[in-house]
Each structure stands twice: as structure tokens, then as C-alpha cells.
Amino acid sequence: MAVSHTELYKLSATQAAERIRTNQLSALDYVKALLERVRDRDPQVGAWVFLDENAVLDQAKKLDELPAERRGPLHGLAVGIKDIFLTRDSDMPTRYYSRLHAQDGNAAADSACVGLLRSAGAIIFGKTATTEFASMTEGGRCANPHNAKRTPGGSSSGSAAAVADFQAPLSLGSQTGGSIVQPASYNGVYGFKATWSTISTEGMCRVSVSADTPGFYARNVDDLELLAHLFRLDSLLAEPAPPLSVNDARIAFIKTHVWPNAEPGTWAAWNLAQTLLAENGATIEHVELPDSFENCLEWRKTVVTEETRAAFLPSVSNLPGPVRTWETRATYSKALGCKC
């Protein structure tokens, strides 16, 4: 891919990694291009809640000084970090988009995900926008980069928007309900939600220990594969996956009990998918779920609500004096699912 020096920000993570590995590009020049993109676009997009240019440049300079044999698989690649993952840098706070942590400083150690990224040679670029504790609906000024009047989705809004707008090639997000897949869809990027418990949540703001999982954003599948390999997710395959083909495949289409709420766009996508699959040799089967599945959402709500209560009870119980009123506590309690 031919890219001018001033448009290095357009490189995918895979392309940038190859250029850096073969000494066609320095980590410093690469992040300078990304920072220029951030300066130009982030006033409109608002993907970042914290980004220190000097800290980013210092990381790049140190990485450029490393000999080839000490360089990791993500050497020189910038990664945006959702602002619910602890970062040890003294100038990179973790604040969860919450007034309760507005004055917080740095953490004593990286979260597990950030630590692994850093050890692989990634540049911890900055902290991306999220909703409060990644569980409430209120967010910051982050906008959809394709149309600033549209939402970027939540709660991993900044992580998806930054990647979609070419401000970073990769980013780290998390999901309890739809917080990875929704922003990926809204911003037109690839979102990867890992299987539960395959990536450590240590050092991440936990809402529900049963439902939470970290995940990633990228602009193509090859870039997601870089991260999947780093986190050893490909080792879960007992044997190489066979080539994908829908010819002679049996594919089930299942309308759940919430299907009556589907809108015209969903209907159109549903019908198109069936048509394309059938035209390519697949056998389509329509499957009816047992009536007991009607309670799925209530079951999930019960589990997540109780785990959220456990996670946030200390914060609710220890609000500072001036705001520790029963009205304030009730507001937080209702929003966070606490019965207190």
C-alpha cells in the first residue's frame, strides 16, 4: 500500500508493524503522524479523555532504541485504552468517566491487558472515552466520526471512534451487554468480543464477573488476528480451522421472543442474509425456541444486577460527605442496580 509520509496514519496495524520491523518506518515517525491526525480530528470526534503527546513520543523513542532481538510482536503499534483499564503511567490516570474518580492519579500497576500489550512493544497511546463505569448511559462528548450528530454507541465509544477515524490502528474495549459489538457496528469497524474468561479482567472496572469480557477494535481482520495471537486466543483451537464455505452447510435462523420488536432494517438484513446463503449452496432451517427462552433476558438481568450490586456497593456506601445524601445514593443505587 503506497502511503505518503503525511498519511502514515492510514496504515493498518499489520502494515505499520511490517514497515517498522523492516526499518522502513520508525515508531517515532509513525506516532507523529497519528498525533497529527488526533490534533486535526479529535476536536470534532472527542475519542480521547486523556492523551499526553510527550508521553507517547517518549515511548516511541525508547522503542526505536531497542535492538531487533528485543522487539515484541506489537513493536511500535499505538493502542487506545478504554478508560476503565488501569495504567501504571504516572501521567495517565484511570477515571472511569466518574466524578467519584475525577481527582484520581495513576495506578500502581497496569491492568493485565495493558501489561501484556506493553510487554509486546505496543505504545499505550491514551485513554478513550466511555460511559460512567462502562455501565451507565451518560457519556462525554465523543461523537460518531462519520457524522458528529450521530452517537458512537457505548460504552466503548472512544475505542471504536478512535480506530474508525484513523487516530489509532487498535484499541482495547470491554463488554457486559453490547459494549463492544454496538460501537463496532455504529462506527463501521471490526469489534472482537472474546469468549468469557479467556482474557483476564484483572485491573479492569468489573460490572459483572459473569458477563464482563475485554475485547478489541481494528479496521480489518488481520489486525484483530495480531491481538488474538498475543492473547493466545488462537491456542484454543485444537486443530487448524477448516476453510470456510457455506456450500452444503446447514444454517439455522432463529427468531427469539423479541423478534416482534425488529425494525425494517433488521428485517431487510435478515431476508438478504437468507437469500445470499441459499444462493451459495446453504440449506436454511428455521428453528423455534422453547417457550422457556422467553425468560432469558430476565435471567440475565437478575445475574448482572446482583453482581453489579456487589461490585459497586463500596462506591455507593462511601460517597464523600457533601454529596452523600440519600437522594444521591438512591440515584447511584438505581443506576448501578444496587438494592441499598
Tab-separated table of C-alpha atoms in Angstrom:
chain	number	residue	atom	x	y	z
A	1	MET	CA	0.000	0.000	0.000
A	2	ALA	CA	1.531	3.296	-1.109
A	3	VAL	CA	1.024	5.908	1.606
A	4	SER	CA	2.644	9.329	1.728
A	5	HIS	CA	4.631	10.319	4.780
A	6	THR	CA	1.880	12.684	5.869
A	7	GLU	CA	-0.731	9.925	5.640
A	8	LEU	CA	1.030	7.237	7.641
A	9	TYR	CA	-1.965	7.240	9.979
A	10	LYS	CA	-3.898	5.381	7.265
A	11	LEU	CA	-1.717	2.284	7.639
A	12	SER	CA	-3.356	-0.718	9.227
A	13	ALA	CA	-1.657	-2.186	12.278
A	14	THR	CA	-0.348	-5.089	10.190
A	15	GLN	CA	1.090	-2.755	7.556
A	16	ALA	CA	2.673	-0.455	10.115
A	17	ALA	CA	4.172	-3.405	12.025
A	18	GLU	CA	5.784	-4.766	8.861
A	19	ARG	CA	7.266	-1.392	7.925
A	20	ILE	CA	8.650	-0.887	11.412
A	21	ARG	CA	10.028	-4.431	11.504
A	22	THR	CA	11.872	-3.944	8.202
A	23	ASN	CA	13.168	-0.483	9.210
A	24	GLN	CA	11.132	1.296	6.554
A	25	LEU	CA	9.389	3.266	9.287
A	26	SER	CA	10.309	4.309	12.807
A	27	ALA	CA	7.895	4.123	15.700
A	28	LEU	CA	8.537	7.823	16.287
A	29	ASP	CA	7.550	8.872	12.768
A	30	TYR	CA	4.504	6.646	12.942
A	31	VAL	CA	3.126	8.102	16.173
A	32	LYS	CA	3.890	11.637	14.989
A	33	ALA	CA	1.531	11.005	12.074
A	34	LEU	CA	-1.118	9.627	14.417
A	35	LEU	CA	-0.769	12.578	16.781
A	36	GLU	CA	-1.187	14.968	13.866
A	37	ARG	CA	-4.375	13.139	12.962
A	38	VAL	CA	-5.595	13.426	16.550
A	39	ARG	CA	-4.887	17.159	16.631
A	40	ASP	CA	-6.799	17.608	13.390
A	41	ARG	CA	-9.810	15.410	14.115
A	42	ASP	CA	-10.334	14.865	17.815
A	43	PRO	CA	-11.877	18.291	18.471
A	44	GLN	CA	-14.788	17.005	16.368
A	45	VAL	CA	-14.726	13.342	17.435
A	46	GLY	CA	-13.807	13.501	21.124
A	47	ALA	CA	-12.495	9.946	21.282
A	48	TRP	CA	-9.834	10.658	23.911
A	49	VAL	CA	-10.304	11.590	27.567
A	50	PHE	CA	-6.557	11.600	28.185
A	51	LEU	CA	-3.673	11.783	25.718
A	52	ASP	CA	-0.209	13.121	26.546
A	53	GLU	CA	1.757	13.722	23.349
A	54	ASN	CA	5.094	13.899	25.130
A	55	ALA	CA	4.473	10.578	26.867
A	56	VAL	CA	3.577	8.976	23.528
A	57	LEU	CA	6.717	10.368	21.858
A	58	ASP	CA	8.889	9.173	24.748
A	59	GLN	CA	7.519	5.640	24.415
A	60	ALA	CA	8.222	5.660	20.671
A	61	LYS	CA	11.784	6.933	21.118
A	62	LYS	CA	12.590	4.205	23.652
A	63	LEU	CA	11.154	1.530	21.390
A	64	ASP	CA	13.200	2.756	18.434
A	65	GLU	CA	16.336	2.341	20.534
A	66	LEU	CA	15.670	-1.343	21.215
A	67	PRO	CA	17.714	-3.851	19.227
A	68	ALA	CA	15.775	-6.131	16.880
A	69	GLU	CA	16.078	-9.188	19.135
A	70	ARG	CA	14.287	-7.378	21.978
A	71	ARG	CA	11.334	-6.131	19.952
A	72	GLY	CA	7.905	-7.595	20.622
A	73	PRO	CA	5.144	-8.610	18.189
A	74	LEU	CA	3.341	-5.253	18.540
A	75	HIS	CA	6.515	-3.173	18.469
A	76	GLY	CA	5.675	0.470	17.792
A	77	LEU	CA	1.925	-0.014	17.327
A	78	ALA	CA	-0.326	2.503	19.075
A	79	VAL	CA	-3.236	1.122	21.101
A	80	GLY	CA	-6.064	3.160	22.616
A	81	ILE	CA	-7.151	2.036	26.087
A	82	LYS	CA	-10.728	2.306	27.294
A	83	ASP	CA	-10.683	4.401	30.456
A	84	ILE	CA	-11.681	1.562	32.741
A	85	PHE	CA	-8.365	-0.325	32.458
A	86	LEU	CA	-5.671	0.638	34.956
A	87	THR	CA	-2.479	2.089	33.507
A	88	ARG	CA	0.621	2.487	35.646
A	89	ASP	CA	1.994	5.618	33.986
A	90	SER	CA	2.129	8.497	36.451
A	91	ASP	CA	0.708	10.839	33.821
A	92	MET	CA	-2.082	8.566	32.601
A	93	PRO	CA	-4.922	8.394	35.148
A	94	THR	CA	-7.857	5.995	35.124
A	95	ARG	CA	-11.098	7.791	35.943
A	96	TYR	CA	-13.982	5.666	34.592
A	97	TYR	CA	-15.735	8.853	33.443
A	98	SER	CA	-16.964	9.285	37.003
A	99	ARG	CA	-16.975	12.228	39.381
A	100	LEU	CA	-16.047	9.774	42.112
A	101	HIS	CA	-12.639	9.368	40.472
A	102	ALA	CA	-12.188	12.833	38.988
A	103	GLN	CA	-9.084	13.501	41.081
A	104	ASP	CA	-7.547	10.057	40.860
A	105	GLY	CA	-3.927	9.728	39.823
A	106	ASN	CA	-2.055	6.816	38.359
A	107	ALA	CA	-2.323	3.174	39.351
A	108	ALA	CA	0.462	1.200	40.995
A	109	ALA	CA	0.400	-1.352	38.181
A	110	ASP	CA	-1.054	-1.945	34.753
A	111	SER	CA	-4.188	-3.981	34.315
A	112	ALA	CA	-3.489	-7.440	32.928
A	113	CYS	CA	-4.488	-6.452	29.382
A	114	VAL	CA	-2.434	-3.262	29.330
A	115	GLY	CA	0.567	-5.034	30.828
A	116	LEU	CA	0.506	-7.661	28.093
A	117	LEU	CA	0.173	-5.023	25.378
A	118	ARG	CA	3.067	-3.050	26.822
A	119	SER	CA	5.288	-6.132	27.112
A	120	ALA	CA	4.607	-6.856	23.425
A	121	GLY	CA	6.010	-3.454	22.451
A	122	ALA	CA	2.726	-1.609	21.984
A	123	ILE	CA	2.585	2.121	22.621
A	124	ILE	CA	-0.082	2.882	25.214
A	125	PHE	CA	-1.423	5.841	23.276
A	126	GLY	CA	-4.065	7.281	25.587
A	127	LYS	CA	-7.331	6.664	27.403
A	128	THR	CA	-10.517	6.527	25.335
A	129	ALA	CA	-13.981	7.778	26.180
A	130	THR	CA	-16.530	5.581	27.914
A	131	THR	CA	-19.755	5.946	29.841
A	132	GLU	CA	-19.601	6.130	33.624
A	133	PHE	CA	-18.125	2.872	34.936
A	134	ALA	CA	-18.881	1.429	31.481
A	135	SER	CA	-22.354	0.655	32.791
A	136	MET	CA	-24.426	3.836	32.685
A	137	THR	CA	-25.855	5.675	29.692
A	138	GLU	CA	-24.274	9.070	30.327
A	139	GLY	CA	-21.096	9.656	28.347
A	140	GLY	CA	-18.858	12.513	27.315
A	141	ARG	CA	-18.605	14.496	24.106
A	142	CYS	CA	-17.483	11.543	21.960
A	143	ALA	CA	-19.245	11.558	18.590
A	144	ASN	CA	-19.510	9.242	15.633
A	145	PRO	CA	-16.613	10.191	13.302
A	146	HIS	CA	-18.755	9.597	10.216
A	147	ASN	CA	-21.391	12.060	11.401
A	148	ALA	CA	-20.839	14.122	14.540
A	149	LYS	CA	-24.602	14.347	15.055
A	150	ARG	CA	-24.778	10.577	15.494
A	151	THR	CA	-23.862	8.511	18.521
A	152	PRO	CA	-20.719	6.331	18.517
A	153	GLY	CA	-22.526	3.822	20.723
A	154	GLY	CA	-21.445	2.723	24.171
A	155	SER	CA	-19.856	2.004	26.387
A	156	SER	CA	-16.623	1.537	24.387
A	157	SER	CA	-17.407	4.678	22.398
A	158	GLY	CA	-13.956	6.247	22.242
A	159	SER	CA	-12.184	2.985	21.484
A	160	ALA	CA	-14.325	2.371	18.398
A	161	ALA	CA	-14.371	6.008	17.255
A	162	ALA	CA	-10.592	6.401	17.504
A	163	VAL	CA	-9.993	3.355	15.302
A	164	ALA	CA	-12.724	4.305	12.832
A	165	ASP	CA	-11.263	7.794	12.458
A	166	PHE	CA	-7.681	6.557	11.875
A	167	GLN	CA	-6.469	8.091	15.133
A	168	ALA	CA	-5.163	4.696	16.289
A	169	PRO	CA	-4.977	1.355	14.487
A	170	LEU	CA	-6.009	-0.736	17.501
A	171	SER	CA	-7.880	-0.220	20.732
A	172	LEU	CA	-8.984	-2.046	23.845
A	173	GLY	CA	-12.621	-2.158	24.903
A	174	SER	CA	-14.900	-4.218	27.117
A	175	GLN	CA	-18.412	-5.628	27.091
A	176	THR	CA	-21.012	-6.586	29.654
A	177	GLY	CA	-24.000	-6.472	27.314
A	178	GLY	CA	-23.276	-4.951	23.919
A	179	SER	CA	-20.459	-2.526	24.669
A	180	ILE	CA	-18.049	-3.891	22.045
A	181	VAL	CA	-20.361	-5.016	19.261
A	182	GLN	CA	-22.631	-1.957	19.300
A	183	PRO	CA	-19.880	0.686	18.860
A	184	ALA	CA	-18.194	-1.518	16.244
A	185	SER	CA	-21.421	-1.569	14.266
A	186	TYR	CA	-22.142	2.137	14.700
A	187	ASN	CA	-18.626	3.220	13.696
A	188	GLY	CA	-18.041	0.717	10.917
A	189	VAL	CA	-15.031	-1.113	12.371
A	190	TYR	CA	-14.284	-4.670	13.417
A	191	GLY	CA	-15.070	-5.472	17.040
A	192	PHE	CA	-13.931	-8.674	18.727
A	193	LYS	CA	-15.576	-9.865	21.946
A	194	ALA	CA	-13.619	-12.712	23.420
A	195	THR	CA	-15.251	-15.748	24.992
A	196	TRP	CA	-15.831	-15.199	28.702
A	197	SER	CA	-12.798	-15.844	30.920
A	198	THR	CA	-10.335	-16.260	28.031
A	199	ILE	CA	-8.853	-12.799	28.708
A	200	SER	CA	-8.086	-11.605	32.219
A	201	THR	CA	-10.233	-8.840	33.681
A	202	GLU	CA	-7.685	-8.089	36.421
A	203	GLY	CA	-7.296	-4.338	36.788
A	204	MET	CA	-10.415	-3.618	34.727
A	205	CYS	CA	-13.520	-1.991	36.174
A	206	ARG	CA	-15.762	-5.005	36.714
A	207	VAL	CA	-19.519	-4.633	36.445
A	208	SER	CA	-20.464	-8.314	36.308
A	209	VAL	CA	-17.939	-11.083	36.832
A	210	SER	CA	-20.126	-13.434	34.816
A	211	ALA	CA	-20.762	-11.148	31.856
A	212	ASP	CA	-17.713	-8.876	31.565
A	213	THR	CA	-15.050	-9.533	28.975
A	214	PRO	CA	-12.320	-7.406	27.376
A	215	GLY	CA	-12.170	-7.109	23.608
A	216	PHE	CA	-10.569	-5.256	20.716
A	217	TYR	CA	-11.194	-2.929	17.802
A	218	ALA	CA	-9.393	-2.815	14.465
A	219	ARG	CA	-10.081	-1.846	10.871
A	220	ASN	CA	-9.508	-5.307	9.397
A	221	VAL	CA	-9.443	-8.959	10.428
A	222	ASP	CA	-5.666	-9.316	10.031
A	223	ASP	CA	-5.184	-6.653	12.699
A	224	LEU	CA	-7.573	-8.438	15.048
A	225	GLU	CA	-5.542	-11.582	14.489
A	226	LEU	CA	-2.436	-9.797	15.814
A	227	LEU	CA	-4.217	-9.231	19.112
A	228	ALA	CA	-5.865	-12.661	19.183
A	229	HIS	CA	-2.439	-14.254	18.820
A	230	LEU	CA	-0.931	-12.031	21.514
A	231	PHE	CA	-3.658	-13.049	23.960
A	232	ARG	CA	-3.224	-16.706	22.900
A	233	LEU	CA	-6.819	-16.962	21.754
A	234	ASP	CA	-5.783	-18.941	18.693
A	235	SER	CA	-4.345	-21.604	21.008
A	236	LEU	CA	-7.925	-22.501	21.929
A	237	LEU	CA	-8.256	-24.209	18.560
A	238	ALA	CA	-7.400	-27.888	18.954
A	239	GLU	CA	-6.604	-28.064	15.258
A	240	PRO	CA	-6.476	-25.594	12.377
A	241	ALA	CA	-9.901	-24.349	11.394
A	242	PRO	CA	-11.091	-25.796	8.070
A	243	PRO	CA	-11.593	-23.431	5.129
A	244	LEU	CA	-14.906	-21.648	5.440
A	245	SER	CA	-17.605	-22.496	2.909
A	246	VAL	CA	-21.368	-22.204	3.027
A	247	ASN	CA	-21.838	-24.752	0.246
A	248	ASP	CA	-23.849	-27.663	1.666
A	249	ALA	CA	-23.844	-26.018	5.112
A	250	ARG	CA	-26.957	-26.169	7.317
A	251	ILE	CA	-27.617	-22.772	8.855
A	252	ALA	CA	-30.302	-22.087	11.430
A	253	PHE	CA	-32.244	-18.850	11.548
A	254	ILE	CA	-33.780	-18.297	14.969
A	255	LYS	CA	-36.365	-15.663	15.802
A	256	THR	CA	-36.290	-15.095	19.533
A	257	HIS	CA	-39.192	-13.784	21.593
A	258	VAL	CA	-38.012	-10.193	20.979
A	259	TRP	CA	-38.359	-10.571	17.206
A	260	PRO	CA	-41.655	-8.601	17.139
A	261	ASN	CA	-39.569	-5.556	18.115
A	262	ALA	CA	-37.382	-5.867	15.000
A	263	GLU	CA	-37.439	-2.832	12.714
A	264	PRO	CA	-37.437	-2.721	8.875
A	265	GLY	CA	-33.648	-2.567	8.653
A	266	THR	CA	-33.320	-5.787	10.640
A	267	TRP	CA	-35.961	-7.479	8.519
A	268	ALA	CA	-34.169	-6.440	5.333
A	269	ALA	CA	-30.793	-7.703	6.592
A	270	TRP	CA	-32.401	-10.965	7.747
A	271	ASN	CA	-34.008	-11.617	4.372
A	272	LEU	CA	-30.897	-10.643	2.428
A	273	ALA	CA	-28.743	-12.977	4.510
A	274	GLN	CA	-31.054	-15.892	3.794
A	275	THR	CA	-31.052	-15.137	0.090
A	276	LEU	CA	-27.273	-14.861	-0.189
A	277	LEU	CA	-26.654	-18.033	1.811
A	278	ALA	CA	-29.190	-20.038	-0.191
A	279	GLU	CA	-27.739	-18.795	-3.485
A	280	ASN	CA	-24.334	-20.062	-2.375
A	281	GLY	CA	-25.500	-23.569	-1.571
A	282	ALA	CA	-26.517	-23.374	2.074
A	283	THR	CA	-29.585	-25.087	3.470
A	284	ILE	CA	-31.644	-22.694	5.581
A	285	GLU	CA	-33.580	-24.035	8.567
A	286	HIS	CA	-35.933	-22.011	10.731
A	287	VAL	CA	-35.762	-23.039	14.367
A	288	GLU	CA	-38.348	-22.272	17.034
A	289	LEU	CA	-37.025	-21.877	20.564
A	290	PRO	CA	-38.928	-23.417	23.503
A	291	ASP	CA	-41.184	-21.070	25.443
A	292	SER	CA	-38.790	-21.210	28.397
A	293	PHE	CA	-36.380	-18.980	26.462
A	294	GLU	CA	-38.817	-16.128	26.872
A	295	ASN	CA	-37.272	-15.574	30.307
A	296	CYS	CA	-33.666	-15.306	29.069
A	297	LEU	CA	-33.426	-11.558	29.441
A	298	GLU	CA	-34.867	-11.670	32.941
A	299	TRP	CA	-32.414	-14.399	33.951
A	300	ARG	CA	-29.509	-12.369	32.667
A	301	LYS	CA	-30.811	-9.200	34.326
A	302	THR	CA	-31.006	-10.963	37.678
A	303	VAL	CA	-27.428	-12.232	37.481
A	304	VAL	CA	-25.911	-8.980	36.206
A	305	THR	CA	-27.866	-6.789	38.635
A	306	GLU	CA	-26.761	-8.760	41.672
A	307	GLU	CA	-23.142	-8.859	40.527
A	308	THR	CA	-23.255	-5.122	39.815
A	309	ARG	CA	-24.584	-4.535	43.331
A	310	ALA	CA	-21.604	-6.396	44.745
A	311	ALA	CA	-19.147	-4.540	42.506
A	312	PHE	CA	-20.325	-1.011	43.250
A	313	LEU	CA	-21.647	-1.245	46.801
A	314	PRO	CA	-18.381	0.155	48.268
A	315	SER	CA	-18.532	3.190	45.963
A	316	VAL	CA	-22.176	3.855	46.770
A	317	SER	CA	-21.651	3.433	50.502
A	318	ASN	CA	-18.639	5.729	50.658
A	319	LEU	CA	-19.689	8.788	48.690
A	320	PRO	CA	-17.894	11.885	50.075
A	321	GLY	CA	-19.618	13.988	52.701
A	322	PRO	CA	-21.016	16.889	50.605
A	323	VAL	CA	-22.718	14.543	48.137
A	324	ARG	CA	-23.515	11.690	50.474
A	325	THR	CA	-27.237	12.206	50.671
A	326	TRP	CA	-29.846	9.527	50.494
A	327	GLU	CA	-31.158	11.105	47.294
A	328	THR	CA	-27.715	10.892	45.656
A	329	ARG	CA	-27.157	7.383	46.941
A	330	ALA	CA	-30.553	6.330	45.652
A	331	THR	CA	-29.715	7.722	42.207
A	332	TYR	CA	-26.446	5.789	42.063
A	333	SER	CA	-28.068	2.730	43.546
A	334	LYS	CA	-30.847	2.644	40.966
A	335	ALA	CA	-28.443	3.217	38.093
A	336	LEU	CA	-25.977	0.593	39.295
A	337	GLY	CA	-28.564	-1.988	40.241
A	338	CYS	CA	-27.932	-1.764	43.970
A	339	LYS	CA	-30.697	-2.567	46.419
A	340	CYS	CA	-29.439	-0.258	49.165
